CSV table of C-alpha atoms and ligand atoms in Angstrom, one decimal:
chain,number,residue,atom,x,y,z
A,830,MET,CA,29.5,-2.7,18.2
A,831,HIS,CA,26.6,-4.3,20.0
A,832,LEU,CA,23.2,-2.9,21.0
A,833,LEU,CA,21.3,-4.9,23.5
A,834,ILE,CA,17.5,-4.2,23.9
A,835,LYS,CA,16.5,-5.6,27.3
A,836,GLY,CA,13.2,-6.6,28.8
A,837,GLY,CA,10.7,-5.8,26.1
A,838,ARG,CA,7.8,-7.9,24.9
A,839,VAL,CA,9.0,-9.0,21.5
A,840,ILE,CA,6.4,-9.6,18.9
A,841,ASP,CA,7.5,-11.0,15.5
A,842,PRO,CA,4.5,-12.2,13.6
A,843,ALA,CA,6.6,-13.8,10.8
A,844,TYR,CA,8.0,-16.3,13.3
A,845,GLY,CA,5.0,-16.4,15.7
A,846,VAL,CA,7.2,-14.9,18.5
A,847,ASP,CA,5.4,-13.1,21.4
A,848,GLU,CA,7.4,-13.3,24.6
A,849,CYS,CA,9.7,-11.3,26.8
A,850,LEU,CA,13.1,-11.5,25.2
A,851,ASP,CA,16.3,-9.5,24.8
A,852,ILE,CA,17.5,-8.6,21.3
A,853,CYS,CA,21.1,-8.4,20.5
A,854,ILE,CA,22.1,-6.3,17.5
A,855,GLU,CA,25.6,-6.4,15.9
A,856,ASN,CA,26.6,-4.1,13.1
A,857,GLY,CA,23.1,-3.3,12.2
A,858,ILE,CA,21.9,-6.9,12.1
A,859,ILE,CA,19.8,-8.9,14.5
A,860,LYS,CA,22.3,-11.4,16.0
A,861,GLN,CA,20.3,-13.2,18.7
A,862,LEU,CA,17.0,-13.2,20.6
A,863,GLY,CA,17.1,-14.8,24.0
A,864,ARG,CA,16.4,-14.5,27.7
A,865,ASP,CA,18.7,-12.6,30.0
A,866,LEU,CA,21.4,-12.0,27.4
A,867,ASP,CA,24.6,-10.6,28.7
A,868,ILE,CA,27.0,-9.1,26.1
A,869,PRO,CA,30.0,-7.4,27.7
A,870,GLY,CA,30.5,-3.9,26.5
A,871,ALA,CA,27.2,-3.7,24.7
A,872,GLN,CA,25.1,-0.5,24.7
A,873,ILE,CA,22.0,-1.3,26.7
A,874,LEU,CA,18.5,-0.1,25.8
A,875,ASP,CA,16.0,-0.7,28.6
A,876,ALA,CA,12.7,-1.7,27.0
A,877,SER,CA,10.8,-2.8,30.1
A,878,GLY,CA,7.2,-2.0,29.7
A,879,LEU,CA,7.6,-1.6,25.9
A,880,THR,CA,6.7,-3.8,23.0
A,881,ALA,CA,9.5,-4.5,20.4
A,882,ALA,CA,8.2,-5.1,16.9
A,883,PRO,CA,9.6,-5.1,13.4
A,884,GLY,CA,10.0,-1.5,12.1
A,885,LEU,CA,6.8,-0.6,10.3
A,886,VAL,CA,6.6,-0.9,6.6
A,887,ASP,CA,4.3,1.8,5.1
A,888,MET,CA,3.7,1.0,1.5
A,889,HIS,CA,1.8,4.2,0.6
A,890,VAL,CA,3.5,7.5,1.4
A,891,HIS,CA,3.7,10.8,-0.5
A,892,LEU,CA,7.0,12.5,0.1
A,893,ARG,CA,6.4,15.3,-2.4
A,894,GLU,CA,10.0,15.8,-3.5
A,895,PRO,CA,11.0,16.7,-6.2
A,896,GLY,CA,8.5,19.5,-7.0
A,897,PHE,CA,6.3,20.1,-4.0
A,898,GLU,CA,8.9,20.9,-1.3
A,899,ALA,CA,6.5,23.4,0.4
A,900,LYS,CA,4.3,20.4,1.3
A,901,GLU,CA,7.0,18.0,2.4
A,902,THR,CA,10.6,17.1,1.6
A,903,VAL,CA,12.2,13.6,1.6
A,904,SER,CA,14.0,14.7,4.8
A,905,THR,CA,10.9,16.0,6.7
A,906,GLY,CA,8.8,13.1,5.5
A,907,CYS,CA,11.4,10.6,6.7
A,908,ALA,CA,11.6,12.4,10.0
A,909,ALA,CA,7.8,11.9,10.3
A,910,ALA,CA,8.2,8.3,9.4
A,911,ALA,CA,10.8,7.7,12.0
A,912,LYS,CA,8.7,9.4,14.6
A,913,GLY,CA,5.8,7.1,13.7
A,914,GLY,CA,7.9,3.9,13.9
A,915,VAL,CA,8.2,3.5,10.2
A,916,THR,CA,11.6,2.2,8.9
A,917,THR,CA,10.6,1.3,5.4
A,918,LEU,CA,8.3,3.2,3.1
A,919,VAL,CA,7.2,3.2,-0.5
A,920,ALA,CA,7.1,6.7,-1.9
A,921,MET,CA,4.4,7.5,-4.5
A,922,PRO,CA,5.5,8.8,-7.9
A,923,ASN,CA,3.2,11.9,-8.1
A,924,THR,CA,6.0,14.3,-7.8
A,925,ARG,CA,7.1,16.9,-10.4
A,926,PRO,CA,8.7,15.5,-12.4
A,927,ALA,CA,6.9,12.3,-11.8
A,928,ALA,CA,9.0,9.3,-10.8
A,929,ASP,CA,8.7,7.8,-14.2
A,930,GLY,CA,12.4,7.0,-14.9
A,931,PRO,CA,15.5,5.7,-13.1
A,932,ASP,CA,16.9,9.2,-12.6
A,933,ILE,CA,14.1,10.4,-10.3
A,934,ILE,CA,14.1,7.1,-8.5
A,935,ARG,CA,17.8,7.5,-7.8
A,936,LEU,CA,17.4,11.2,-6.8
A,937,VAL,CA,14.8,10.2,-4.2
A,938,ARG,CA,16.9,7.4,-2.9
A,939,GLU,CA,19.9,9.6,-2.5
A,940,LYS,CA,17.9,12.3,-0.6
A,941,ALA,CA,16.6,9.6,1.7
A,942,ALA,CA,19.9,7.9,2.4
A,943,PRO,CA,21.0,10.2,5.2
A,944,THR,CA,17.7,9.9,7.0
A,945,GLY,CA,18.1,6.2,7.9
A,946,VAL,CA,14.6,5.4,6.7
A,947,ASN,CA,14.6,2.8,3.9
A,948,VAL,CA,12.8,4.7,1.1
A,949,LEU,CA,11.7,2.7,-1.9
A,950,PRO,CA,10.2,4.9,-4.6
A,951,ALA,CA,7.6,3.3,-6.7
A,952,GLY,CA,7.8,3.8,-10.4
A,953,ALA,CA,5.1,5.4,-12.4
A,954,VAL,CA,3.1,3.2,-14.8
A,955,THR,CA,2.8,5.8,-17.5
A,956,ALA,CA,5.1,8.6,-18.6
A,957,GLY,CA,4.3,11.7,-16.5
A,958,GLN,CA,1.4,9.8,-15.0
A,959,LYS,CA,-0.5,11.0,-18.1
A,960,GLY,CA,-2.1,7.6,-18.7
A,961,GLN,CA,-0.9,7.5,-22.4
A,962,ALA,CA,2.4,5.7,-22.8
A,963,LEU,CA,4.0,3.0,-20.5
A,964,THR,CA,7.3,3.8,-18.8
A,965,ASP,CA,10.3,1.5,-19.1
A,966,PHE,CA,9.5,-1.1,-16.4
A,967,THR,CA,12.8,-2.9,-16.9
A,968,ALA,CA,14.8,0.2,-16.3
A,969,LEU,CA,12.6,1.1,-13.3
A,970,LYS,CA,13.1,-2.4,-11.8
A,971,ALA,CA,16.9,-2.1,-12.3
A,972,ALA,CA,16.7,1.2,-10.4
A,973,GLY,CA,15.2,-0.7,-7.5
A,974,VAL,CA,11.4,0.0,-7.6
A,975,PRO,CA,9.4,-2.5,-5.5
A,976,ALA,CA,6.2,-1.8,-7.5
A,977,LEU,CA,4.6,0.3,-10.2
A,978,THR,CA,1.7,2.7,-9.7
A,979,ASP,CA,0.1,5.9,-11.1
A,980,ASP,CA,-1.3,6.6,-7.6
A,981,GLY,CA,-3.3,9.8,-7.5
A,982,VAL,CA,-4.2,9.5,-11.1
A,983,PRO,CA,-6.4,6.4,-11.7
A,984,ILE,CA,-5.6,4.5,-14.9
A,985,GLN,CA,-8.5,4.8,-17.2
A,986,ASN,CA,-7.3,3.2,-20.5
A,987,LEU,CA,-7.9,-0.5,-20.2
A,988,ALA,CA,-5.8,-1.6,-23.2
A,989,LEU,CA,-2.8,0.2,-21.6
A,990,LEU,CA,-3.6,-1.2,-18.2
A,991,ARG,CA,-3.7,-4.7,-19.6
A,992,GLN,CA,-0.3,-4.2,-21.3
A,993,ALA,CA,1.1,-2.8,-18.1
A,994,LEU,CA,-0.1,-5.9,-16.2
A,995,LEU,CA,1.4,-8.3,-18.7
A,996,GLN,CA,4.8,-6.5,-18.5
A,997,ALA,CA,4.6,-6.2,-14.7
A,998,ARG,CA,3.9,-9.9,-14.4
A,999,ALA,CA,6.9,-10.8,-16.6
A,1000,LEU,CA,9.1,-8.7,-14.3
A,1001,GLY,CA,7.5,-10.0,-11.0
A,1002,LEU,CA,6.4,-6.5,-10.0
A,1003,PRO,CA,3.0,-5.7,-8.4
A,1004,LEU,CA,0.9,-2.9,-9.8
A,1005,LEU,CA,-0.6,-0.7,-7.1
A,1006,ASP,CA,-3.8,0.9,-8.3
A,1007,HIS,CA,-5.8,3.9,-7.0
A,1008,CYS,CA,-9.3,2.8,-8.0
A,1009,GLU,CA,-11.7,5.6,-8.8
A,1010,ASP,CA,-13.3,6.1,-12.2
A,1011,ARG,CA,-12.2,9.6,-13.2
A,1012,ASP,CA,-15.3,10.6,-15.1
A,1013,MET,CA,-17.5,9.7,-12.1
A,1014,VAL,CA,-15.4,11.5,-9.4
A,1015,GLN,CA,-14.0,14.4,-11.4
A,1016,ASN,CA,-12.5,16.7,-8.8
A,1017,TYR,CA,-15.3,16.3,-6.3
A,1018,ALA,CA,-14.6,16.8,-2.7
A,1019,VAL,CA,-16.7,14.3,-0.7
A,1020,ASN,CA,-18.5,10.9,-0.8
A,1021,GLU,CA,-21.7,10.9,-2.8
A,1022,GLY,CA,-24.4,10.6,-0.1
A,1023,THR,CA,-26.1,12.4,2.7
A,1024,VAL,CA,-23.2,14.8,3.3
A,1025,SER,CA,-22.8,15.8,-0.3
A,1026,GLU,CA,-26.5,16.4,-0.4
A,1027,GLN,CA,-26.5,18.4,2.7
A,1028,LEU,CA,-23.6,20.5,1.3
A,1029,GLY,CA,-25.2,20.8,-2.1
A,1030,LEU,CA,-22.0,19.4,-3.7
A,1031,PRO,CA,-21.6,16.7,-6.3
A,1032,GLY,CA,-20.1,13.6,-4.7
A,1033,ARG,CA,-17.7,10.8,-5.5
A,1034,PRO,CA,-19.8,7.6,-5.6
A,1035,ALA,CA,-18.7,4.4,-4.0
A,1036,ILE,CA,-19.4,2.6,-7.3
A,1037,ALA,CA,-16.6,4.7,-8.9
A,1038,GLU,CA,-14.1,2.8,-6.7
A,1039,GLU,CA,-15.9,-0.6,-6.8
A,1040,LEU,CA,-16.1,-0.7,-10.7
A,1041,GLN,CA,-12.4,-0.2,-11.0
A,1042,ILE,CA,-11.6,-2.8,-8.3
A,1043,MET,CA,-13.8,-5.3,-10.2
A,1044,ARG,CA,-12.1,-4.4,-13.5
A,1045,ASP,CA,-8.6,-4.7,-11.9
A,1046,VAL,CA,-9.6,-8.1,-10.4
A,1047,MET,CA,-10.7,-9.4,-13.7
A,1048,LEU,CA,-7.5,-8.2,-15.4
A,1049,ALA,CA,-5.4,-9.7,-12.7
A,1050,GLU,CA,-7.2,-13.0,-13.2
A,1051,GLU,CA,-6.8,-12.9,-16.9
A,1052,THR,CA,-3.2,-11.8,-17.0
A,1053,GLY,CA,-1.9,-13.6,-13.9
A,1054,ALA,CA,-0.4,-10.3,-12.7
A,1055,HIS,CA,-0.4,-9.2,-9.1
A,1056,VAL,CA,-2.7,-6.3,-8.6
A,1057,HIS,CA,-2.7,-4.5,-5.3
A,1058,ILE,CA,-5.7,-2.2,-4.5
A,1059,CYS,CA,-4.7,1.0,-2.8
A,1060,HIS,CA,-6.5,2.5,0.2
A,1061,ILE,CA,-9.7,0.5,-0.1
A,1062,SER,CA,-12.6,2.4,1.4
A,1063,THR,CA,-15.9,0.7,0.5
A,1064,GLY,CA,-17.6,-2.4,1.8
A,1065,LYS,CA,-18.5,-3.7,-1.6
A,1066,GLY,CA,-14.9,-3.1,-2.7
A,1067,VAL,CA,-13.8,-5.4,0.2
A,1068,ASP,CA,-16.4,-8.0,-0.9
A,1069,ILE,CA,-15.0,-8.0,-4.5
A,1070,VAL,CA,-11.4,-8.6,-3.2
A,1071,ARG,CA,-12.6,-11.3,-0.8
A,1072,GLN,CA,-14.3,-13.2,-3.6
A,1073,ALA,CA,-11.4,-12.8,-6.0
A,1074,LYS,CA,-9.0,-14.1,-3.3
A,1075,ALA,CA,-11.2,-17.1,-2.8
A,1076,ARG,CA,-10.9,-17.9,-6.5
A,1077,GLY,CA,-7.1,-17.7,-6.3
A,1078,VAL,CA,-6.7,-14.4,-8.1
A,1079,HIS,CA,-3.4,-12.6,-7.2
A,1080,VAL,CA,-5.0,-9.6,-5.7
A,1081,THR,CA,-4.1,-7.9,-2.4
A,1082,CYS,CA,-5.3,-4.6,-0.8
A,1083,GLU,CA,-4.5,-2.0,1.8
A,1084,THR,CA,-6.5,0.4,3.8
A,1085,CYS,CA,-5.7,3.5,6.0
A,1086,PRO,CA,-6.7,4.4,9.6
A,1087,GLN,CA,-9.1,7.0,8.3
A,1088,TYR,CA,-11.2,4.4,6.6
A,1089,PHE,CA,-11.7,2.2,9.7
A,1090,THR,CA,-12.1,5.2,12.0
A,1091,LEU,CA,-14.0,8.1,10.4
A,1092,THR,CA,-17.1,8.6,8.2
A,1093,GLN,CA,-18.1,11.2,5.7
A,1094,ASP,CA,-19.8,13.1,8.6
A,1095,GLU,CA,-16.3,14.3,9.6
A,1096,VAL,CA,-16.4,16.7,6.6
A,1097,LEU,CA,-19.3,18.5,8.2
A,1098,SER,CA,-17.2,19.3,11.3
A,1099,GLN,CA,-13.7,19.4,9.9
A,1100,GLY,CA,-14.1,20.7,6.3
A,1101,THR,CA,-11.1,20.3,4.1
A,1102,MET,CA,-9.1,18.4,6.8
A,1103,ALA,CA,-11.4,15.5,6.1
A,1104,ARG,CA,-11.1,15.8,2.3
A,1105,VAL,CA,-9.3,12.7,1.0
A,1106,ASN,CA,-9.4,10.5,-2.1
A,1107,PRO,CA,-11.0,8.1,-2.0
A,1108,PRO,CA,-13.4,9.9,0.3
A,1109,LEU,CA,-14.5,9.0,3.8
A,1110,ARG,CA,-17.6,6.9,3.4
A,1111,THR,CA,-20.4,5.6,5.7
A,1112,GLN,CA,-20.6,3.8,9.0
A,1113,VAL,CA,-21.5,0.6,7.0
A,1114,ASP,CA,-18.3,0.9,5.0
A,1115,VAL,CA,-16.3,1.5,8.2
A,1116,GLU,CA,-17.7,-1.7,9.7
A,1117,ALA,CA,-16.9,-3.6,6.5
A,1118,ILE,CA,-13.3,-2.4,6.4
A,1119,ARG,CA,-12.9,-3.6,10.0
A,1120,THR,CA,-14.4,-7.0,9.0
A,1121,GLY,CA,-12.0,-7.1,6.0
A,1122,LEU,CA,-9.1,-6.5,8.4
A,1123,ILE,CA,-10.3,-9.2,10.8
A,1124,ASP,CA,-10.9,-11.9,8.2
A,1125,GLY,CA,-7.6,-11.2,6.3
A,1126,THR,CA,-9.1,-9.8,3.1
A,1127,ILE,CA,-7.2,-6.6,3.7
A,1128,ASP,CA,-3.4,-7.3,3.7
A,1129,ALA,CA,-1.9,-4.0,5.0
A,1130,ILE,CA,-2.5,-0.8,6.9
A,1131,VAL,CA,-0.8,2.1,5.2
A,1132,THR,CA,-1.1,5.9,5.8
A,1133,ASP,CA,-1.5,7.4,2.3
A,1134,HIS,CA,0.4,10.2,4.1
A,1135,ALA,CA,-0.5,13.2,1.8
A,1136,PRO,CA,0.8,16.5,3.2
A,1137,HIS,CA,-0.5,19.8,1.8
A,1138,THR,CA,0.2,23.4,2.9
A,1139,ALA,CA,-2.1,25.3,5.3
A,1140,GLU,CA,-2.8,27.8,2.4
A,1141,GLU,CA,-4.0,25.0,0.1
A,1142,LYS,CA,-6.2,23.5,2.8
A,1143,ALA,CA,-7.6,26.9,3.7
A,1144,LYS,CA,-9.4,27.0,0.3
A,1145,PRO,CA,-13.1,26.3,0.1
A,1146,LEU,CA,-13.9,22.6,0.2
A,1147,PRO,CA,-14.5,22.2,-3.6
A,1148,ASP,CA,-11.1,23.8,-4.4
A,1149,ALA,CA,-8.7,22.4,-1.7
A,1150,PRO,CA,-6.5,19.4,-2.5
A,1151,SER,CA,-7.4,16.0,-1.1
A,1152,GLY,CA,-5.3,14.2,1.4
A,1153,MET,CA,-4.2,13.9,5.0
A,1154,VAL,CA,-1.0,13.3,6.8
A,1155,GLY,CA,-0.7,10.0,8.7
A,1156,LEU,CA,2.9,8.9,9.5
A,1157,GLU,CA,2.9,10.3,13.0
A,1158,THR,CA,-0.5,8.9,14.0
A,1159,SER,CA,-0.9,5.6,12.2
A,1160,LEU,CA,0.4,3.2,14.8
A,1161,ALA,CA,-1.6,4.9,17.6
A,1162,LEU,CA,-4.8,5.0,15.5
A,1163,ALA,CA,-4.4,1.3,14.5
A,1164,LEU,CA,-3.8,0.3,18.1
A,1165,THR,CA,-6.7,2.4,19.4
A,1166,GLY,CA,-9.2,1.4,16.7
A,1167,LEU,CA,-8.3,-2.2,16.3
A,1168,TYR,CA,-6.4,-3.5,19.3
A,1169,HIS,CA,-7.7,-1.6,22.3
A,1170,SER,CA,-11.2,-1.9,20.9
A,1171,GLY,CA,-10.8,-5.7,21.0
A,1172,LEU,CA,-11.1,-6.3,17.3
A,1173,LEU,CA,-7.6,-7.6,16.7
A,1174,PRO,CA,-4.8,-9.1,18.8
A,1175,LEU,CA,-1.7,-6.9,19.0
A,1176,GLY,CA,0.3,-9.3,16.9
A,1177,ARG,CA,-2.2,-9.0,14.0
A,1178,VAL,CA,-2.1,-5.2,14.0
A,1179,ILE,CA,1.7,-5.3,13.9
A,1180,SER,CA,1.6,-7.9,11.1
A,1181,LEU,CA,-0.7,-5.6,9.0
A,1182,MET,CA,1.8,-2.8,9.4
A,1183,SER,CA,5.1,-4.7,8.9
A,1184,ALA,CA,5.3,-8.4,8.0
A,1185,SER,CA,2.3,-8.5,5.7
A,1186,PRO,CA,3.2,-5.5,3.5
A,1187,ALA,CA,6.8,-6.6,3.4
A,1188,ALA,CA,5.8,-10.1,2.2
A,1189,LEU,CA,3.5,-8.8,-0.5
A,1190,LEU,CA,6.2,-6.6,-1.8
A,1191,ARG,CA,8.8,-9.4,-1.4
A,1192,LEU,CA,11.0,-7.2,0.8
A,1193,ASP,CA,13.5,-8.8,3.2
A,1194,LYS,CA,11.9,-6.7,6.0
A,1195,GLY,CA,9.1,-6.8,8.5
A,1196,THR,CA,10.6,-9.4,10.8
A,1197,LEU,CA,13.0,-9.7,13.8
A,1198,GLY,CA,14.5,-13.0,12.5
A,1199,THR,CA,18.2,-13.5,13.2
A,1200,GLY,CA,20.4,-12.3,10.4
A,1201,ARG,CA,17.9,-9.7,9.3
A,1202,ASP,CA,18.3,-5.9,9.3
A,1203,ALA,CA,17.8,-4.6,12.9
A,1204,ASP,CA,14.7,-2.5,12.0
A,1205,ILE,CA,12.7,-2.2,15.2
A,1206,VAL,CA,10.0,-0.1,16.7
A,1207,LEU,CA,9.8,0.1,20.5
A,1208,PHE,CA,6.4,1.4,21.7
A,1209,ASP,CA,4.2,1.6,24.8
A,1210,PRO,CA,1.0,0.1,23.6
A,1211,ASP,CA,-1.0,1.6,26.4
A,1212,ALA,CA,0.3,5.1,26.7
A,1213,GLU,CA,-2.5,7.6,26.2
A,1214,TRP,CA,-1.8,10.9,24.4
A,1215,VAL,CA,-3.6,13.6,22.5
A,1216,VAL,CA,-2.8,14.2,18.8
A,1217,ASP,CA,-1.4,17.7,18.4
A,1218,LYS,CA,-0.7,18.7,14.8
A,1219,ASN,CA,1.6,21.5,16.0
A,1220,GLN,CA,4.0,18.8,17.3
A,1221,PHE,CA,4.3,17.1,14.0
A,1222,VAL,CA,7.7,17.0,12.4
A,1223,SER,CA,6.1,16.6,9.0
A,1224,LYS,CA,5.6,19.9,7.2
A,1225,GLY,CA,2.0,18.8,6.7
A,1226,ARG,CA,-0.5,19.7,9.5
A,1227,ASN,CA,-3.5,18.5,7.6
A,1228,THR,CA,-5.0,15.9,9.9
A,1229,PRO,CA,-8.6,15.3,11.0
A,1230,PHE,CA,-7.3,13.6,14.1
A,1231,HIS,CA,-6.0,16.8,15.8
A,1232,GLY,CA,-7.2,16.8,19.5
A,1233,ARG,CA,-8.1,13.2,19.5
A,1234,THR,CA,-7.1,11.0,22.4
A,1235,VAL,CA,-5.3,7.8,21.3
A,1236,ARG,CA,-3.4,5.0,22.9
A,1237,GLY,CA,0.0,3.7,21.8
A,1238,LYS,CA,3.2,5.7,21.7
A,1239,VAL,CA,6.4,5.2,19.8
A,1240,LYS,CA,9.4,5.5,22.1
A,1241,TYR,CA,12.3,4.4,19.9
A,1242,THR,CA,12.7,3.7,16.2
A,1243,ILE,CA,15.8,1.7,15.2
A,1244,SER,CA,16.8,1.3,11.5
A,1245,GLN,CA,19.7,-1.1,10.7
A,1246,GLY,CA,20.8,-0.9,14.3
A,1247,ASN,CA,20.8,2.9,14.5
A,1248,ILE,CA,18.4,4.8,16.7
A,1249,ILE,CA,16.8,7.2,14.2
A,1250,TYR,CA,14.1,8.4,16.6
A,1251,GLN,CA,13.8,8.7,20.4
A,1252,GLU,CA,10.9,10.2,22.2
A,1253,GLY,CA,11.7,13.6,23.9
B,2791,DOR,O1,-6.2,12.1,-1.0
B,2791,DOR,C1,-5.3,11.8,-1.8
B,2791,DOR,N1,-4.2,12.5,-1.8
B,2791,DOR,N2,-5.4,10.7,-2.5
B,2791,DOR,C2,-4.5,10.4,-3.5
B,2791,DOR,O2,-4.7,9.4,-4.2
B,2791,DOR,C3,-3.3,11.3,-3.8
B,2791,DOR,C4,-3.0,12.1,-2.5
B,2791,DOR,C5,-2.1,13.2,-2.8
B,2791,DOR,O3,-1.1,13.0,-3.5
B,2791,DOR,O4,-2.3,14.3,-2.3
B,2792,ZN,ZN1,-4.3,7.1,-4.1
């Protein structure tokens, strides 16, 4: 069975490909890239006017199952991923029970299998994400986790974190860390600054994130482990990572569209929709995040897709949960904010969303090389549309981007040769 994608602009950052080519897929595998391919009997997909890129790899997604199915299920989360062009995602372990053992990892993988999206659940670092006892990393690795993380619950105990890093290093697994000092941020709703003052609320200071990034970098340097900083949001945080990389420390980091697009002021107009951890910061931070993307300090763009129910988000700002959905808007926001604005070439934006995260997780994904899985996103980079949360297939409607005009629309998502999403 052949599928022939004809006439698209093929961008494959891993091999430096950027030209008009046809893609021939056989049995879910990329068989050939070439000009004017003619395969008798092949199903033809007309991609003229579209860009063909590796299926996106989103290494930070909250699928909520098991335990919080009212917010999202593996099935609805994967449908949102497919609609957003994402073919591989890393699911965060803050479910109930937490993904702290092989049984939960297997459960999530089984639920994901029929969706066609390649779901890789990350394993929790500590039992129940309680920050007290390490999980069985060897068993988690055998169950297929690509990384370890207690995301959502920053790790405070440094002796435990150091032990975790030594074990993770021995197994060749990266540790993904949500950096915010818990005592400094408590359950506060917004960045500490002008907006928290105006609202009369205690805030989450930038230094709470930066101190933990510094701490993690030092532990990565000392242990030789690979530390990956989740959803970096502050300019000084980016500086710390930049300097550590220059010294050869094995540290990588990711950010999200909200951190290169929005500031804390969004909370004043959008309330709980703009509540997220770490919080939206200042314009200076937004500029620094963009600089970090341009100079390569930041390795990946992820969503931190964090669906919550309308009831939860209807609570007053101090009581509502943090988080925003992102799977159905991330490519468009990245193209709008980074490519159409002239900050990054198209190939770099694609790399940050596919090849680069795949490489840092050592996944055999994120490229259109022959012999690889045919995971492909076909999108119109110029198509303008208005974000409408009511059109989301995610259960989560919690986005601060509702009503925003963006450019770049996913037309088809193909996973292992199967069309798992088609517009309209
Ligand atoms: O805003 C957030 N929401 N940040 C996190 O780290 C966790 C996430 C969630 O699970 O809702
Ligand atoms: Zn987090």
